[in-house]
Amino acid sequence: MPKIEIEPEFCKGCMYCAETCPKKVIGTTSAVNSKGYQYAVPLHPENCIGCTLCAVICPDAAIEVYKEE
Amino acid sequence: MKKIYARPKGLYRNINGYCPGCLHSAAGKIIMSVLEEMDLLDRTAMVDGVGCCANNDNYMDLDAIGTPHGRACATASAIKRCSPETIVITYQGDGDLASIGLAETMLAANRGDNITVFFINNANYGMTGGQMAPTTLLDMKTTTTPFGRNPKEHGYPMDMCKILSALRGPSYIARVTCIDVPNVRKARQAVKDALQHQVDGKGFSMVEFVSNCPTNWGLTPLESLRFAKERMLAEYPLGVYRNL
Ligand SMILES: Cc1ncc(C[n+]2csc(CCOP(=O)(O)OP(=O)(O)O)c2C)c(N)n1
Ligand code: SF4
Ligand code: SF4
């Protein structure tokens, strides 16, 4: 199953990724990072299809994507 | 598991100082990813303008120099002439490139100096609190045009791609944006094409990024993307303006 990793310390909570993801994988919780930003998290990782669109749109390069070989 | 999308290697592993949703970050990310792909990271020097781009210092791991406001193109031309093997890029806001540095920009373009200019157009002076820039849209409210930009008093938005395309010196000029995925991909291609022009010694190249400034526009990041799409792109059409 494909997988995304969002680095909380690079994320500023702009939500461009959540808006872009066709499978609505990404959202937020009440957690904030050391700068106080409510960072994005893969709330529904099981729905990820590995399309990389969230990573492409993320301005802060906080998202990396993995797929089985 | 195979990593199929990675953070560009040239970005420092820390958070940068740009505001949430600011597409300055996106431009820097694309530039670094293309420099990595073209294997140019080790031979590139970046000349930063003055403004929010000062945040590049803790974002992009490149040899870099800061210049007095507006003088980036002159500095870059000098570096390139002294060290032709170095890939020389500038990274400038609209206040920097189109206002205080207009002479330096025009003259470097007119000389066809073999440098690549990255121009971030967010329609205001972001760093100093959102004053009007030459690129501010008509009717747009800024801290120095509180009733909106009025052409009789403040002049018209300046289209730098068109203005520079009127010169014979430039070899590549394009306008892109990072407001959605298809456009991010096109922006990446334009950055690559511009840098290839420099590698091939063809002369002055520029990529203008139609950007946003959620903080000074008074919009959320997502609202700022909609504003950029509806209003900025109407004034600043995307495309390749020069490709020799
Ligand atoms: C000679 C000079 N005048 C004025 C300033 C103050 N100043 C610093 S940043 C800035 C605005 C930069 O705006 P822009 O180039 O549009 O970049 P942005 O911050 O929007 O990315 C100004 C006027 C300065 N540093 N030097
Ligand atoms: S696009 Fe990037 S910075 Fe914005 S919320 Fe998503 S992971 Fe965070
Ligand atoms: S002030 Fe505007 S241009 Fe500067 S970092 Fe913030 S959003 Fe970006």
Short mmCIF file of N, CA, C and O in Angstrom, two decimals, chain A residues 1-3 7-16 19-20 33 35 37 50-53 55-69, chain B residues 1-8 11-23 25-26 29 59 178-181 184-185 212 221-222 224-226:
data_model
loop_
_atom_site.label_atom_id
_atom_site.label_comp_id
_atom_site.label_asym_id
_atom_site.label_seq_id
_atom_site.Cartn_x
_atom_site.Cartn_y
_atom_site.Cartn_z
N MET A 1 0.84 -1.21 0.00
CA MET A 1 0.00 0.00 0.00
C MET A 1 0.87 1.26 0.00
O MET A 1 1.83 1.33 0.74
N PRO A 2 0.56 2.23 -0.86
CA PRO A 2 1.36 3.47 -0.86
C PRO A 2 1.22 4.20 0.47
O PRO A 2 0.24 3.98 1.21
N LYS A 3 2.19 5.07 0.73
CA LYS A 3 2.20 5.72 2.04
C LYS A 3 2.76 7.14 1.90
O LYS A 3 3.73 7.36 1.17
N GLU A 7 6.28 15.61 7.49
CA GLU A 7 7.19 16.01 8.56
C GLU A 7 6.55 17.18 9.34
O GLU A 7 6.45 18.30 8.80
N PRO A 8 6.14 16.94 10.58
CA PRO A 8 5.42 17.99 11.32
C PRO A 8 6.23 19.27 11.46
O PRO A 8 5.67 20.37 11.43
N GLU A 9 7.55 19.15 11.56
CA GLU A 9 8.37 20.35 11.80
C GLU A 9 8.58 21.20 10.54
O GLU A 9 9.11 22.29 10.62
N PHE A 10 8.22 20.67 9.35
CA PHE A 10 8.32 21.49 8.13
C PHE A 10 6.96 22.09 7.75
O PHE A 10 6.88 22.96 6.90
N CYS A 11 5.89 21.57 8.36
CA CYS A 11 4.52 21.91 7.93
C CYS A 11 4.04 23.18 8.62
O CYS A 11 4.29 23.43 9.78
N LYS A 12 3.31 24.01 7.81
CA LYS A 12 2.75 25.25 8.37
C LYS A 12 1.23 25.26 8.36
O LYS A 12 0.61 26.30 8.57
N GLY A 13 0.63 24.12 8.03
CA GLY A 13 -0.83 24.01 8.13
C GLY A 13 -1.61 24.78 7.10
O GLY A 13 -2.76 25.18 7.35
N CYS A 14 -1.04 25.01 5.91
CA CYS A 14 -1.76 25.79 4.89
C CYS A 14 -2.93 25.02 4.31
O CYS A 14 -3.84 25.61 3.74
N MET A 15 -2.89 23.70 4.41
CA MET A 15 -3.97 22.82 3.94
C MET A 15 -4.09 22.72 2.42
O MET A 15 -5.10 22.25 1.90
N TYR A 16 -3.04 23.15 1.70
CA TYR A 16 -3.05 22.95 0.25
C TYR A 16 -3.10 21.45 -0.07
O TYR A 16 -3.74 21.04 -1.03
N GLU A 19 -6.65 19.98 0.48
CA GLU A 19 -7.54 20.44 -0.60
C GLU A 19 -7.25 19.67 -1.90
O GLU A 19 -8.16 19.42 -2.68
N THR A 20 -5.98 19.31 -2.11
CA THR A 20 -5.57 18.71 -3.38
C THR A 20 -5.78 17.19 -3.43
O THR A 20 -6.07 16.64 -4.48
N ASN A 33 3.06 22.04 15.99
CA ASN A 33 4.51 21.81 16.02
C ASN A 33 5.21 22.89 16.86
O ASN A 33 4.55 23.74 17.48
N LYS A 35 6.65 25.54 16.16
CA LYS A 35 6.36 26.93 15.77
C LYS A 35 4.90 27.29 16.04
O LYS A 35 4.47 28.40 15.72
N TYR A 37 2.30 25.78 14.56
CA TYR A 37 1.44 25.50 13.42
C TYR A 37 0.70 24.18 13.63
O TYR A 37 1.30 23.18 14.02
N GLY A 50 -1.08 6.85 -3.62
CA GLY A 50 0.29 7.14 -4.03
C GLY A 50 0.40 8.03 -5.25
O GLY A 50 1.36 7.95 -6.02
N CYS A 51 -0.56 8.94 -5.43
CA CYS A 51 -0.56 9.79 -6.63
C CYS A 51 0.45 10.94 -6.53
O CYS A 51 0.75 11.58 -7.52
N THR A 52 0.94 11.24 -5.36
CA THR A 52 1.95 12.28 -5.05
C THR A 52 1.42 13.72 -5.19
O THR A 52 2.19 14.66 -5.06
N LEU A 53 0.13 13.90 -5.47
CA LEU A 53 -0.36 15.27 -5.70
C LEU A 53 -0.16 16.16 -4.47
O LEU A 53 0.18 17.34 -4.59
N ALA A 55 2.18 15.99 -2.28
CA ALA A 55 3.60 16.32 -2.16
C ALA A 55 4.00 17.38 -3.19
O ALA A 55 4.78 18.28 -2.91
N VAL A 56 3.42 17.25 -4.40
CA VAL A 56 3.74 18.23 -5.45
C VAL A 56 3.25 19.62 -5.05
O VAL A 56 3.95 20.61 -5.23
N ILE A 57 2.06 19.71 -4.47
CA ILE A 57 1.49 21.02 -4.16
C ILE A 57 2.10 21.61 -2.88
O ILE A 57 2.13 22.83 -2.70
N CYS A 58 2.61 20.79 -1.96
CA CYS A 58 3.11 21.31 -0.68
C CYS A 58 4.25 22.31 -0.92
O CYS A 58 5.32 21.94 -1.39
N PRO A 59 4.05 23.60 -0.61
CA PRO A 59 5.09 24.58 -0.89
C PRO A 59 6.33 24.35 -0.03
O PRO A 59 7.43 24.74 -0.43
N ASP A 60 6.15 23.73 1.12
CA ASP A 60 7.24 23.62 2.07
C ASP A 60 7.95 22.28 2.05
O ASP A 60 8.75 21.99 2.94
N ALA A 61 7.67 21.49 1.04
CA ALA A 61 8.35 20.21 0.85
C ALA A 61 8.31 19.36 2.11
O ALA A 61 9.30 18.74 2.50
N ALA A 62 7.13 19.34 2.76
CA ALA A 62 6.98 18.59 4.02
C ALA A 62 6.55 17.15 3.78
O ALA A 62 6.58 16.34 4.70
N ILE A 63 6.12 16.84 2.55
CA ILE A 63 5.54 15.52 2.29
C ILE A 63 6.45 14.69 1.40
O ILE A 63 6.94 15.16 0.38
N GLU A 64 6.68 13.44 1.82
CA GLU A 64 7.38 12.48 0.97
C GLU A 64 6.45 11.29 0.77
O GLU A 64 5.63 10.97 1.63
N VAL A 65 6.59 10.63 -0.39
CA VAL A 65 5.65 9.56 -0.74
C VAL A 65 6.42 8.27 -1.04
O VAL A 65 7.46 8.30 -1.69
N TYR A 66 5.87 7.17 -0.56
CA TYR A 66 6.48 5.85 -0.74
C TYR A 66 5.50 4.91 -1.43
O TYR A 66 4.30 5.00 -1.22
N LYS A 67 6.06 4.01 -2.24
CA LYS A 67 5.23 3.01 -2.91
C LYS A 67 5.98 1.69 -2.90
O LYS A 67 7.20 1.67 -2.94
N GLU A 68 5.22 0.57 -2.89
CA GLU A 68 5.86 -0.73 -2.97
C GLU A 68 6.52 -0.90 -4.33
O GLU A 68 6.02 -0.39 -5.33
N GLU A 69 7.64 -1.63 -4.35
CA GLU A 69 8.34 -1.79 -5.63
C GLU A 69 7.73 -2.89 -6.49
O GLU A 69 7.06 -3.77 -6.00
N MET B 1 9.82 -0.46 0.66
CA MET B 1 9.09 0.67 0.07
C MET B 1 10.08 1.59 -0.66
O MET B 1 11.15 1.89 -0.14
N LYS B 2 9.68 2.06 -1.82
CA LYS B 2 10.53 2.95 -2.59
C LYS B 2 10.00 4.38 -2.44
O LYS B 2 8.79 4.61 -2.54
N LYS B 3 10.94 5.32 -2.20
CA LYS B 3 10.51 6.71 -2.10
C LYS B 3 10.25 7.22 -3.51
O LYS B 3 11.15 7.24 -4.34
N ILE B 4 9.02 7.63 -3.80
CA ILE B 4 8.72 8.10 -5.16
C ILE B 4 8.59 9.62 -5.21
O ILE B 4 8.48 10.20 -6.28
N TYR B 5 8.58 10.27 -4.06
CA TYR B 5 8.62 11.74 -4.04
C TYR B 5 9.42 12.18 -2.83
O TYR B 5 9.05 11.87 -1.70
N ALA B 6 10.52 12.88 -3.05
CA ALA B 6 11.41 13.25 -1.96
C ALA B 6 11.55 14.76 -1.84
O ALA B 6 11.41 15.49 -2.84
N ARG B 7 11.83 15.23 -0.64
CA ARG B 7 12.17 16.64 -0.43
C ARG B 7 13.49 16.91 -1.17
O ARG B 7 14.44 16.11 -1.06
N PRO B 8 13.59 18.01 -1.93
CA PRO B 8 14.86 18.29 -2.62
C PRO B 8 16.04 18.29 -1.65
O PRO B 8 15.93 18.82 -0.54
N LEU B 11 17.50 21.59 0.10
CA LEU B 11 16.79 22.37 1.11
C LEU B 11 17.29 21.97 2.50
O LEU B 11 17.46 20.79 2.78
N TYR B 12 17.55 22.97 3.35
CA TYR B 12 17.93 22.65 4.72
C TYR B 12 16.80 21.87 5.39
O TYR B 12 15.63 22.05 5.06
N ARG B 13 17.17 21.06 6.36
CA ARG B 13 16.16 20.26 7.04
C ARG B 13 15.60 21.02 8.26
O ARG B 13 15.75 20.61 9.40
N ASN B 14 15.03 22.17 7.98
CA ASN B 14 14.35 22.92 9.04
C ASN B 14 13.20 23.70 8.40
O ASN B 14 13.08 23.74 7.19
N ILE B 15 12.39 24.31 9.23
CA ILE B 15 11.26 25.08 8.69
C ILE B 15 11.81 26.43 8.23
O ILE B 15 12.72 26.99 8.86
N ASN B 16 11.32 26.95 7.09
CA ASN B 16 11.80 28.25 6.65
C ASN B 16 10.91 29.34 7.24
O ASN B 16 9.89 29.08 7.85
N GLY B 17 11.29 30.61 7.03
CA GLY B 17 10.58 31.71 7.68
C GLY B 17 9.40 32.27 6.90
O GLY B 17 8.77 33.23 7.36
N TYR B 18 9.11 31.71 5.71
CA TYR B 18 7.98 32.24 4.96
C TYR B 18 6.66 31.94 5.68
O TYR B 18 6.54 30.95 6.38
N CYS B 19 5.67 32.80 5.45
CA CYS B 19 4.37 32.62 6.10
C CYS B 19 3.69 31.34 5.59
O CYS B 19 4.00 30.87 4.49
N PRO B 20 2.74 30.80 6.34
CA PRO B 20 2.00 29.61 5.88
C PRO B 20 1.33 29.88 4.54
O PRO B 20 0.67 30.90 4.35
N GLY B 21 1.53 28.94 3.60
CA GLY B 21 0.87 29.05 2.30
C GLY B 21 1.53 30.00 1.33
O GLY B 21 1.08 30.14 0.19
N CYS B 22 2.62 30.65 1.74
CA CYS B 22 3.29 31.59 0.85
C CYS B 22 4.00 30.82 -0.26
O CYS B 22 4.78 29.91 0.01
N LEU B 23 3.75 31.21 -1.50
CA LEU B 23 4.32 30.47 -2.63
C LEU B 23 5.77 30.87 -2.94
O LEU B 23 6.36 30.34 -3.88
N SER B 25 7.89 29.82 -0.89
CA SER B 25 8.41 28.49 -0.55
C SER B 25 8.36 27.57 -1.74
O SER B 25 9.30 26.80 -1.99
N ALA B 26 7.25 27.63 -2.49
CA ALA B 26 7.08 26.73 -3.63
C ALA B 26 8.12 27.03 -4.71
O ALA B 26 8.68 26.11 -5.32
N LYS B 29 11.46 25.67 -3.60
CA LYS B 29 11.45 24.21 -3.68
C LYS B 29 11.67 23.74 -5.12
O LYS B 29 12.48 22.85 -5.39
N TYR B 59 16.70 28.33 4.03
CA TYR B 59 15.85 27.42 3.25
C TYR B 59 16.69 26.71 2.18
O TYR B 59 16.75 25.49 2.15
N CYS B 178 2.37 28.64 -9.11
CA CYS B 178 2.36 27.37 -8.37
C CYS B 178 1.04 27.17 -7.64
O CYS B 178 1.00 26.57 -6.57
N ILE B 179 -0.06 27.70 -8.19
CA ILE B 179 -1.33 27.65 -7.45
C ILE B 179 -2.03 26.30 -7.53
O ILE B 179 -2.95 26.04 -6.78
N ASP B 180 -1.63 25.44 -8.48
CA ASP B 180 -2.22 24.09 -8.53
C ASP B 180 -1.19 23.14 -9.16
O ASP B 180 -0.16 23.57 -9.68
N VAL B 181 -1.52 21.85 -9.10
CA VAL B 181 -0.54 20.84 -9.51
C VAL B 181 -0.13 20.96 -10.98
O VAL B 181 1.07 20.96 -11.29
N VAL B 184 2.27 23.77 -11.19
CA VAL B 184 3.57 23.49 -10.55
C VAL B 184 4.45 22.73 -11.54
O VAL B 184 5.64 23.01 -11.70
N ARG B 185 3.84 21.79 -12.27
CA ARG B 185 4.63 20.99 -13.23
C ARG B 185 5.14 21.88 -14.37
O ARG B 185 6.28 21.75 -14.80
N ASN B 212 1.61 34.79 -4.28
CA ASN B 212 0.56 35.26 -3.38
C ASN B 212 1.22 35.88 -2.16
O ASN B 212 2.44 35.79 -1.98
N PRO B 221 -4.54 31.10 3.36
CA PRO B 221 -3.77 30.55 2.24
C PRO B 221 -4.66 30.08 1.09
O PRO B 221 -4.42 30.44 -0.07
N LEU B 222 -5.70 29.31 1.39
CA LEU B 222 -6.55 28.81 0.31
C LEU B 222 -7.29 29.93 -0.41
O LEU B 222 -7.43 29.92 -1.64
N SER B 224 -6.16 32.90 -0.77
CA SER B 224 -5.16 33.63 -1.56
C SER B 224 -4.91 32.93 -2.90
O SER B 224 -4.64 33.58 -3.91
N LEU B 225 -5.01 31.61 -2.92
CA LEU B 225 -4.85 30.88 -4.19
C LEU B 225 -5.99 31.21 -5.14
O LEU B 225 -5.80 31.39 -6.35
N ARG B 226 -7.20 31.32 -4.58
CA ARG B 226 -8.36 31.67 -5.43
C ARG B 226 -8.20 33.08 -5.97
O ARG B 226 -8.46 33.35 -7.15
#
